[in-house]
Every structure is written in structure tokens, then in C-alpha cells.
CSV table of C-alpha atoms in Angstrom, one decimal:
chain,number,residue,atom,x,y,z
A,1,MET,CA,174.7,50.8,112.9
A,2,THR,CA,178.2,49.4,112.7
A,3,THR,CA,181.6,50.9,111.8
A,4,PRO,CA,184.6,49.1,110.3
A,5,ALA,CA,186.0,48.7,113.8
A,6,THR,CA,182.9,46.6,114.8
A,7,MET,CA,183.1,43.9,112.1
A,8,ASN,CA,185.7,41.5,113.5
A,9,LEU,CA,183.8,40.1,116.4
A,10,ALA,CA,184.2,36.3,116.0
A,11,ALA,CA,187.6,36.2,117.7
A,12,ALA,CA,186.5,38.2,120.6
A,13,HIS,CA,183.5,35.9,121.2
A,14,ALA,CA,185.3,32.6,120.6
A,15,ALA,CA,186.7,32.3,124.1
A,16,PRO,CA,184.5,33.0,127.1
A,17,THR,CA,185.5,36.2,128.9
A,18,TRP,CA,185.2,34.5,132.3
A,19,ARG,CA,187.9,32.0,131.4
A,20,ARG,CA,190.3,34.7,130.6
A,21,ALA,CA,189.3,36.6,133.7
A,22,THR,CA,190.0,33.6,135.9
A,23,ILE,CA,193.6,33.3,134.5
A,24,VAL,CA,194.1,37.0,135.0
A,25,LEU,CA,192.9,37.0,138.6
A,26,LEU,CA,195.5,34.3,139.4
A,27,CYS,CA,198.2,36.3,137.7
A,28,CYS,CA,197.1,39.5,139.5
A,29,ALA,CA,197.3,37.8,142.9
A,30,SER,CA,200.9,36.9,142.1
A,31,LEU,CA,201.7,40.4,140.9
A,32,ALA,CA,200.2,41.9,144.1
A,33,GLY,CA,202.6,40.0,146.2
A,34,CYS,CA,200.3,37.3,147.6
A,35,GLY,CA,202.9,34.8,148.6
A,36,THR,CA,200.5,33.1,151.1
A,37,VAL,CA,196.9,33.5,152.0
A,38,ARG,CA,198.0,34.9,155.4
A,39,GLY,CA,199.9,37.6,153.6
A,40,TRP,CA,196.7,39.2,152.4
A,41,PHE,CA,195.2,39.6,155.8
A,42,GLY,CA,197.9,41.1,157.9
A,43,GLY,CA,201.5,40.3,158.7
A,44,GLY,CA,203.1,38.8,161.8
A,45,ALA,CA,205.8,40.3,163.9
A,46,LYS,CA,208.4,39.5,161.2
A,47,GLN,CA,206.8,40.8,158.0
A,48,LYS,CA,207.9,39.1,154.8
A,49,PRO,CA,208.8,41.2,151.8
A,50,SER,CA,205.9,39.8,149.8
A,51,GLU,CA,203.3,40.6,152.5
A,52,PRO,CA,201.3,43.8,152.6
A,53,ALA,CA,203.1,46.7,154.4
A,54,ALA,CA,202.1,47.1,158.0
A,55,LEU,CA,200.2,50.3,158.9
A,56,THR,CA,202.6,52.9,160.1
A,57,GLU,CA,201.8,55.2,163.0
A,58,PHE,CA,201.5,59.0,162.5
A,59,ALA,CA,200.2,62.1,164.2
A,60,PRO,CA,196.8,62.8,162.5
A,61,SER,CA,196.4,66.3,161.1
A,62,ALA,CA,192.8,65.8,160.0
A,63,THR,CA,189.7,64.1,161.5
A,64,PRO,CA,187.5,61.8,159.3
A,65,ALA,CA,183.9,61.3,160.4
A,66,LYS,CA,181.5,58.7,159.1
A,67,ILE,CA,178.2,60.4,158.6
A,68,TRP,CA,176.1,57.4,157.5
A,69,GLY,CA,176.3,53.8,156.3
A,70,ALA,CA,174.0,51.5,154.3
A,71,LYS,CA,173.9,47.8,153.6
A,72,LEU,CA,173.0,47.3,149.9
A,73,GLY,CA,172.8,43.5,150.0
A,74,LYS,CA,175.0,40.9,148.6
A,75,GLY,CA,178.2,42.5,147.3
A,76,GLU,CA,180.4,41.7,144.3
A,77,GLY,CA,182.7,39.4,146.4
A,78,ARG,CA,185.4,38.1,144.1
A,79,VAL,CA,183.8,39.1,140.8
A,80,GLY,CA,186.4,41.9,140.4
A,81,ALA,CA,183.9,44.5,139.2
A,82,ARG,CA,185.2,47.4,141.5
A,83,GLN,CA,181.5,48.3,142.0
A,84,GLY,CA,180.9,51.8,143.3
A,85,PRO,CA,178.2,54.4,143.6
A,86,ALA,CA,177.1,57.3,141.4
A,87,VAL,CA,175.9,60.7,142.5
A,88,ALA,CA,173.5,63.2,140.9
A,89,ASP,CA,171.3,66.0,142.1
A,90,GLY,CA,171.9,65.3,145.8
A,91,ARG,CA,171.2,61.6,145.5
A,92,VAL,CA,173.5,58.5,145.7
A,93,TYR,CA,172.7,55.6,143.4
A,94,ALA,CA,174.2,52.3,144.3
A,95,ALA,CA,173.8,48.7,143.1
A,96,ALA,CA,174.7,45.3,144.5
A,97,ALA,CA,175.2,41.8,143.0
A,98,GLY,CA,172.1,40.6,144.8
A,99,GLY,CA,170.0,42.5,142.3
A,100,VAL,CA,169.4,45.7,144.3
A,101,VAL,CA,169.6,49.2,143.0
A,102,ARG,CA,169.0,51.9,145.7
A,103,ALA,CA,168.7,55.6,145.7
A,104,LEU,CA,169.8,57.3,148.9
A,105,ASP,CA,169.9,60.9,150.2
A,106,LEU,CA,173.5,62.1,149.9
A,107,GLN,CA,173.4,64.0,153.2
A,108,THR,CA,171.6,61.5,155.4
A,109,GLY,CA,171.8,58.1,153.7
A,110,ALA,CA,168.0,57.8,153.9
A,111,THR,CA,166.6,55.4,151.3
A,112,LEU,CA,164.5,57.2,148.7
A,113,TRP,CA,163.6,54.1,146.6
A,114,GLN,CA,164.8,50.6,146.0
A,115,TYR,CA,164.5,48.3,142.9
A,116,GLN,CA,164.9,44.6,143.4
A,117,SER,CA,165.5,42.0,140.8
A,118,ASP,CA,167.0,38.5,140.4
A,119,LEU,CA,169.8,39.7,138.2
A,120,ARG,CA,173.5,39.8,139.3
A,121,LEU,CA,173.9,43.5,138.9
A,122,THR,CA,177.6,44.0,139.1
A,123,GLY,CA,177.9,46.7,136.4
A,124,GLY,CA,176.8,50.1,137.6
A,125,PRO,CA,174.9,52.0,138.3
A,126,GLY,CA,175.4,54.9,135.9
A,127,VAL,CA,173.2,58.0,136.1
A,128,GLY,CA,172.2,60.8,133.7
A,129,ASP,CA,169.3,62.2,131.6
A,130,GLY,CA,166.8,61.1,134.3
A,131,LEU,CA,167.9,57.4,134.2
A,132,VAL,CA,169.8,55.1,136.4
A,133,VAL,CA,171.3,52.1,134.5
A,134,ALA,CA,173.0,49.0,135.7
A,135,GLY,CA,174.3,45.8,133.9
A,136,SER,CA,174.6,42.2,135.0
A,137,LEU,CA,177.0,39.3,134.7
A,138,GLU,CA,174.6,37.8,132.1
A,139,GLY,CA,174.7,40.9,129.9
A,140,ASP,CA,171.3,42.3,131.0
A,141,VAL,CA,170.9,46.1,131.0
A,142,VAL,CA,168.3,47.6,133.2
A,143,ALA,CA,167.2,51.3,132.9
A,144,LEU,CA,165.3,52.8,135.8
A,145,ASP,CA,163.6,56.2,136.4
A,146,ALA,CA,166.0,58.2,138.5
A,147,ALA,CA,163.2,59.9,140.4
A,148,SER,CA,161.1,56.9,141.3
A,149,GLY,CA,163.0,53.7,140.5
A,150,ALA,CA,160.4,52.5,138.1
A,151,LEU,CA,161.6,50.3,135.3
A,152,ARG,CA,161.9,52.2,132.0
A,153,TRP,CA,163.4,49.6,129.7
A,154,THR,CA,165.7,46.6,129.4
A,155,ALA,CA,168.3,45.5,126.8
A,156,LYS,CA,170.8,42.8,126.3
A,157,VAL,CA,174.5,42.6,125.3
A,158,ASN,CA,176.6,39.6,124.5
A,159,ASN,CA,178.9,39.5,127.5
A,160,GLU,CA,179.1,40.3,131.2
A,161,VAL,CA,178.8,44.0,132.2
A,162,ILE,CA,181.1,44.9,135.2
A,163,ALA,CA,181.4,48.6,134.4
A,164,ALA,CA,179.0,51.4,135.1
A,165,PRO,CA,177.2,52.6,131.9
A,166,ALA,CA,177.7,56.2,130.8
A,167,ILE,CA,174.6,58.2,130.2
A,168,GLY,CA,174.2,61.5,128.3
A,169,GLN,CA,173.5,63.2,125.0
A,170,GLY,CA,170.5,60.9,124.5
A,171,LEU,CA,172.5,57.7,124.7
A,172,VAL,CA,173.3,55.0,127.2
A,173,LEU,CA,176.8,53.6,126.6
A,174,VAL,CA,177.4,50.1,127.9
A,175,ARG,CA,180.9,48.7,128.1
A,176,SER,CA,180.9,44.8,128.1
A,177,ASN,CA,183.8,42.6,129.1
A,178,ASP,CA,184.5,41.5,125.5
A,179,GLY,CA,185.8,44.9,124.5
A,180,ARG,CA,182.6,46.2,123.0
A,181,VAL,CA,180.8,49.5,123.6
A,182,SER,CA,177.1,49.4,122.8
A,183,ALA,CA,175.1,52.6,122.5
A,184,PHE,CA,171.3,52.5,123.3
A,185,ASP,CA,168.7,55.2,122.9
A,186,ALA,CA,168.1,56.6,126.3
A,187,GLN,CA,164.3,56.9,125.7
A,188,ASN,CA,163.5,53.4,124.6
A,189,GLY,CA,166.6,51.2,124.8
A,190,GLU,CA,166.9,50.6,121.1
A,191,ARG,CA,170.5,49.9,120.0
A,192,ARG,CA,171.9,52.8,117.9
A,193,TRP,CA,175.4,51.5,117.3
A,194,PHE,CA,178.3,49.4,118.6
A,195,TRP,CA,182.0,49.5,118.5
A,196,ASN,CA,184.5,46.7,119.3
A,197,HIS,CA,188.1,46.6,120.3
A,198,ASP,CA,190.1,43.4,120.2
A,199,LEU,CA,191.3,42.1,123.6
A,200,PRO,CA,194.9,40.9,124.3
A,201,ALA,CA,195.5,37.3,125.5
A,202,LEU,CA,195.8,38.4,129.1
A,203,THR,CA,194.1,41.4,130.8
A,204,VAL,CA,193.6,42.7,134.3
A,205,ARG,CA,190.2,41.8,135.5
A,206,GLY,CA,187.9,44.7,135.3
A,207,ASN,CA,187.1,47.8,133.2
A,208,ASP,CA,185.3,51.1,133.7
A,209,ALA,CA,182.7,53.3,132.1
A,210,PRO,CA,183.4,55.2,128.9
A,211,LEU,CA,183.8,59.0,129.3
A,212,LEU,CA,181.3,61.3,127.6
A,213,ALA,CA,182.2,64.7,126.3
A,214,PRO,CA,180.4,67.0,123.8
A,215,GLY,CA,180.4,65.0,120.6
A,216,PHE,CA,182.9,62.4,121.9
A,217,VAL,CA,183.1,59.1,123.7
A,218,PHE,CA,186.5,58.2,125.2
A,219,VAL,CA,187.3,54.6,126.0
A,220,GLY,CA,190.3,53.1,127.8
A,221,ASN,CA,191.2,49.8,126.4
A,222,ASP,CA,192.8,46.6,127.7
A,223,ASP,CA,195.8,46.8,125.4
A,224,GLY,CA,196.9,50.2,126.8
A,225,THR,CA,195.3,52.4,124.2
A,226,LEU,CA,192.8,55.2,124.5
A,227,SER,CA,190.2,55.6,121.8
A,228,ALA,CA,188.0,58.5,120.8
A,229,LEU,CA,184.7,57.8,119.1
A,230,GLN,CA,182.2,60.1,117.5
A,231,ILE,CA,179.1,60.0,119.7
A,232,SER,CA,176.6,60.1,116.9
A,233,ASP,CA,177.6,56.8,115.3
A,234,GLY,CA,180.6,55.3,117.1
A,235,ARG,CA,183.0,56.1,114.3
A,236,PRO,CA,186.6,56.0,115.6
A,237,LEU,CA,188.3,59.4,115.5
A,238,TRP,CA,191.7,58.7,117.0
A,239,GLU,CA,193.5,56.1,119.0
A,240,LEU,CA,196.6,56.6,121.2
A,241,PRO,CA,198.8,54.2,123.1
A,242,VAL,CA,199.1,55.3,126.7
A,243,ALA,CA,201.4,52.4,127.5
A,244,PRO,CA,202.6,50.2,124.7
A,245,PRO,CA,202.1,46.5,125.6
A,246,GLU,CA,205.8,45.6,125.5
A,247,GLY,CA,207.6,42.6,127.1
A,248,ARG,CA,208.8,39.1,126.6
A,249,SER,CA,205.6,37.4,128.0
A,250,GLU,CA,201.9,38.0,127.9
A,251,LEU,CA,202.1,38.9,131.6
A,252,ASP,CA,204.8,41.5,130.9
A,253,ARG,CA,202.7,43.0,128.2
A,254,MET,CA,199.6,43.7,130.3
A,255,ALA,CA,198.9,47.4,129.9
A,256,ASP,CA,195.2,47.8,130.7
A,257,ILE,CA,193.5,51.1,131.1
A,258,ASP,CA,190.8,50.0,133.5
A,259,GLY,CA,189.8,53.4,134.9
A,260,THR,CA,187.5,55.9,133.2
A,261,PRO,CA,189.7,58.7,131.9
A,262,ALA,CA,189.5,62.0,133.6
A,263,LEU,CA,188.6,65.2,131.7
A,264,ASP,CA,189.7,68.6,132.9
A,265,GLY,CA,188.8,71.3,130.4
A,266,THR,CA,189.8,69.7,127.1
A,267,THR,CA,192.7,67.7,128.7
A,268,LEU,CA,192.3,64.0,129.2
A,269,TYR,CA,194.2,62.1,131.9
A,270,ALA,CA,194.5,58.3,131.6
A,271,SER,CA,196.6,55.8,133.5
A,272,SER,CA,197.7,52.2,132.7
A,273,TYR,CA,198.5,49.1,134.6
A,274,LYS,CA,202.0,49.3,133.1
A,275,LYS,CA,202.6,52.3,135.4
A,276,HIS,CA,202.2,55.0,132.7
A,277,THR,CA,200.0,58.1,132.9
A,278,MET,CA,199.5,60.5,130.0
A,279,ALA,CA,197.9,63.9,129.5
A,280,ILE,CA,196.2,64.2,126.1
A,281,ASP,CA,194.5,67.0,124.2
A,282,GLY,CA,191.0,65.5,123.9
A,283,PRO,CA,189.8,66.9,120.6
A,284,SER,CA,192.9,66.1,118.6
A,285,GLY,CA,194.4,63.1,120.5
A,286,ARG,CA,197.8,64.9,120.8
A,287,PRO,CA,199.9,63.8,123.7
A,288,MET,CA,200.9,66.6,126.1
A,289,TRP,CA,203.1,64.7,128.5
A,290,ALA,CA,203.7,61.2,129.7
A,291,SER,CA,204.9,59.9,133.1
A,292,ASP,CA,206.3,56.5,134.2
A,293,HIS,CA,204.1,56.5,137.3
A,294,GLY,CA,200.5,55.3,137.3
A,295,GLY,CA,198.1,52.3,137.5
A,296,ALA,CA,195.2,50.7,135.8
A,297,GLY,CA,192.5,52.6,137.8
A,298,ARG,CA,191.1,56.1,137.7
A,299,VAL,CA,193.0,59.4,138.1
A,300,GLY,CA,192.2,61.8,140.9
A,301,VAL,CA,192.2,65.4,139.6
A,302,ALA,CA,193.1,68.4,141.8
A,303,SER,CA,193.7,72.1,140.9
A,304,ASP,CA,197.3,71.7,140.0
A,305,ARG,CA,198.0,68.0,140.1
A,306,VAL,CA,196.7,64.5,139.4
A,307,VAL,CA,196.9,61.6,141.8
A,308,VAL,CA,197.4,57.9,140.9
A,309,SER,CA,198.0,54.7,142.7
A,310,ASP,CA,200.2,52.1,141.1
A,311,PRO,CA,200.1,48.2,141.2
A,312,ALA,CA,202.8,48.1,143.8
A,313,GLY,CA,200.8,50.3,146.2
A,314,VAL,CA,202.7,53.6,145.7
A,315,VAL,CA,200.6,56.7,145.5
A,316,TRP,CA,201.9,59.5,143.2
A,317,ALA,CA,201.0,63.2,142.8
A,318,LEU,CA,201.9,64.4,139.3
A,319,ASP,CA,202.1,68.0,138.0
A,320,LYS,CA,199.1,68.6,135.7
A,321,THR,CA,201.2,70.7,133.3
A,322,SER,CA,204.4,68.6,133.0
A,323,GLY,CA,203.7,65.1,134.6
A,324,SER,CA,206.7,65.5,136.9
A,325,ALA,CA,206.2,64.0,140.4
A,326,PHE,CA,205.5,66.3,143.3
A,327,TRP,CA,205.7,63.4,145.8
A,328,GLN,CA,205.3,59.7,146.3
A,329,GLN,CA,203.9,57.8,149.3
A,330,ASP,CA,205.3,54.2,149.4
A,331,LYS,CA,204.2,53.2,152.9
A,332,LEU,CA,201.1,51.4,151.6
A,333,ALA,CA,203.0,48.9,149.5
A,334,ARG,CA,201.3,45.7,148.5
A,335,ARG,CA,198.0,46.7,150.2
A,336,ASN,CA,196.0,46.4,147.0
A,337,LEU,CA,195.0,50.0,146.9
A,338,SER,CA,192.0,51.4,145.1
A,339,ALA,CA,192.4,54.2,142.6
A,340,ALA,CA,192.8,57.6,144.2
A,341,ALA,CA,190.2,60.3,144.7
A,342,VAL,CA,190.6,63.9,145.7
A,343,HIS,CA,188.7,64.8,148.9
A,344,GLY,CA,189.2,68.4,149.7
A,345,ASP,CA,192.8,69.0,150.5
A,346,TYR,CA,193.6,65.3,150.6
A,347,ALA,CA,194.1,62.3,148.3
A,348,LEU,CA,192.0,59.4,149.4
A,349,VAL,CA,192.7,55.7,148.8
A,350,ALA,CA,191.3,52.5,150.3
A,351,ASP,CA,192.9,49.1,150.7
A,352,PHE,CA,192.4,45.4,150.9
A,353,ASP,CA,191.6,45.4,154.6
A,354,GLY,CA,188.9,48.1,154.5
A,355,TYR,CA,191.2,51.0,155.6
A,356,LEU,CA,190.8,54.5,154.2
A,357,HIS,CA,193.9,56.6,154.0
A,358,TRP,CA,193.8,60.4,153.6
A,359,LEU,CA,197.1,61.9,152.3
A,360,ARG,CA,197.9,65.6,152.2
A,361,LEU,CA,197.8,66.8,148.6
A,362,ASP,CA,200.7,69.2,149.2
A,363,ASN,CA,203.3,66.7,150.4
A,364,GLY,CA,201.8,63.2,150.5
A,365,GLU,CA,202.1,62.7,154.2
A,366,PHE,CA,199.4,60.7,156.1
A,367,ALA,CA,196.7,63.0,157.5
A,368,ALA,CA,194.1,60.6,158.7
A,369,ARG,CA,193.0,57.0,158.7
A,370,ALA,CA,189.7,55.2,159.3
A,371,ARG,CA,188.1,51.8,158.6
A,372,ALA,CA,185.1,51.2,156.4
A,373,GLY,CA,184.5,47.7,157.6
A,374,ARG,CA,186.8,44.7,157.4
A,375,SER,CA,186.4,43.8,153.7
A,376,PRO,CA,188.4,45.0,150.7
A,377,VAL,CA,187.5,48.2,149.0
A,378,ARG,CA,188.3,47.8,145.3
A,379,ALA,CA,186.3,50.7,143.8
A,380,ALA,CA,187.7,54.2,143.8
A,381,PRO,CA,186.0,56.5,146.4
A,382,VAL,CA,183.5,58.9,144.8
A,383,VAL,CA,183.5,62.4,146.1
A,384,SER,CA,180.6,64.9,145.8
A,385,GLY,CA,179.7,68.0,147.9
A,386,GLY,CA,182.6,67.4,150.3
A,387,ILE,CA,181.4,63.8,151.0
A,388,ALA,CA,183.4,60.8,150.1
A,389,LEU,CA,181.5,57.6,149.3
A,390,VAL,CA,183.1,54.2,149.7
A,391,GLN,CA,181.7,50.8,148.8
A,392,ASN,CA,183.3,47.5,149.7
A,393,ILE,CA,183.0,44.1,148.1
A,394,ASP,CA,180.4,43.0,150.7
A,395,GLY,CA,178.0,45.7,149.5
A,396,ASP,CA,178.5,48.0,152.4
A,397,LEU,CA,178.3,51.7,151.5
A,398,SER,CA,179.6,54.5,153.8
A,399,ALA,CA,179.8,58.3,153.6
A,400,TRP,CA,182.7,60.3,155.1
A,401,ARG,CA,183.6,63.9,155.8
A,402,ILE,CA,187.1,65.1,156.6
A,403,ALA,CA,188.1,68.2,158.6
A,404,GLU,CA,191.3,69.6,160.1
């Protein structure tokens, strides 16, 4: 089933997505301050302004502990998928580009089952309704039984999948890199509907899963808009610009929403590469507040504030009711931060050198630091049951607790 918004697909399919992504990766490297290759991997005694900020010393007020680690196989490398785990019912589900999907015990890291294929599984996994679903760079969609890892069904989309599918309300929603969302029947994999959103000329490499809510699907788009769809048939209900793509050049106009929006009650929070964050009433699409601080990734939600990291490497805590800034932490500048997650009383971000940084939610000061390997962490940490899960681009997964 199609809607009017799905009809104009020729332009989106005319240019290969990988070509656009290659251009964008080069642009993003420039934006992130990569003046030289050396600048990415640590500065010398005289740090240049374009190099990542050196790690500052502080007196720790909390103690992180790594409780387990697992090697998933070949990681995403330079694909730019920001591949991370999913958690449900005390299990962690994780995928790697080498074709592996694995279920592990959240508390111990023990492997419960493993599925192996020849597919480059960079999208996913998503979990829900008894399924674990992952997508590949070739557009393959693989649905597995969450209890056993047995193959349930497969499907195909027309472009690479580098985002985790969203699963619920009888559907599997797959976001492909051409701006399309495809809805498949969770029982048999038959396609129920699809919706397409045109892409701008330049985009930040990467996107994230759609967000499911009762009767709704919310999608952050590469042009800085947030769309609400009716879950039964994909019909557009409303669309709102979180960050208008304004500027003199295509580079200036990049305004991607590449993180799954966060839902707290009926309020949506979405953030854009153009450093805008917005709170929106989900059912109506009415803006509640807007802030000039934010980034393309996910939003961490705490009881009274949301936490975002921006493209410059500044972490912000914003009041949930007004959007005003409680604090900012700018001592991680140019370290290519992941999106922020809330881990107990702390905001947690990871960086290009494998470091994890816990910041106090009340004032933004550094509370703890640890290292999850020596490779970049691009995916937002995932927190469940007091445990933070971190996956780096080499396919290494680790689990952490934090205590005062």
C-alpha cells in the first residue's frame, strides 16, 4: 500500500546512496576538525586548535566497573552505521558487519544463541514482538526468533540499511538510506506499506530507527524535519521542521535528524545536526520549545532534563519544560562524541579514542572516565537495568556499572 508521499521515488533512486555518503563523510571529517590524520589520534605537547581536546585531569567522584565484554566479530569499521545493541527481557541483542547476530545475558554477558550469515549486517538489531531483526548494506532484512535465534523470515529493500529496525504493533519498520520507511508484517515478512521522504543533496552519514508509539510512527529526516505517520497505513499526519536547512551552501544547510526521537509521556524530543533541539507534542505536532543547542544523534532523557552532544563536542543539559540550558561541558571539544545517554545520576558519552565519560547530571562536571578499547565508539550507549552497554566500530561490546 502506498500513500501520496511514496510516489516520487525516481529521484531518490537515481543517484546511489553510497556516492552521496562518501562525499558527506569527507565533509564531516572537515567539520569535525580533522586538520591532519594525527589530529584524530591524540595531540602532541603543543595542541593545535583543530585537534581533539586533550583529556583533562579531575578528581573522580564515581567509580565505573566493566562487568563483562564480548567480541561480536567484524565491526562496522568506516561504514558510519553507529551500530549498537538492543535490550529486551534481560537479554542483549547485538549484530556485527561480519554477519553475526548474538543474544547475550544482560547480567553476565554469556552467549545464549548466535546466528551466522554471509550478510554485512550493519543495520540493527531491533527487538520486539518476539523478533530480532537486522538489515544489511545490500538491503537484506533478516528476522530471527528472539528466544532461539532461528530464522523466521527474510525480506528485501532497495537500499542499504544502517539503522536498527523498529518492531511493534504487528509491524517491522525498516529505515533504508534512501529516505524510505518500509513496513513489513511481523508474522510473515510481507510488505504492508512504505513511505518515502526526499533527501537533500548533502547529508550526514547515518540515520536511526523510527520511533513507535500507539498508533504513530515518528521519523527524523535528513532535511531537519520530523514526520508523524499513521501506523496502520503509513499516511502522513504531520511534519515539523526541527532545524530549517538554511545557509548559503549545501554544507551550511545540512540539518539531519539522525537519532531516534525520544518520547517521554506524549512529548517528543528531537535534535538536529544544525545544533537545534525541540520538544514537540506528539499527537498534534505542536512545538513546545526550541533550543539552539543540540546535535544529529539521540537525546538522553532524565527526570527533569534532556542531554545532547553537539557536532563541536560540547555536551548540554536542557530543561525539559523550557529548553533553557542547565549547564554545558566543553572540555571534550572535537573528540567526535557519541550521542548522550543517561546512566543513573550521570550523562554518559563516548569518543573517537574509545573513552567513556560520565558527567554529573546536576552540574555537568566530570565524575568518571574509563576506556572501552582503543577504537572509536560512534553509537550512543544503551542503558538498561543500571547497566550501560557500549559497542565500538571493531565489534567489541562491553557492559558497565557506575557507583559513587
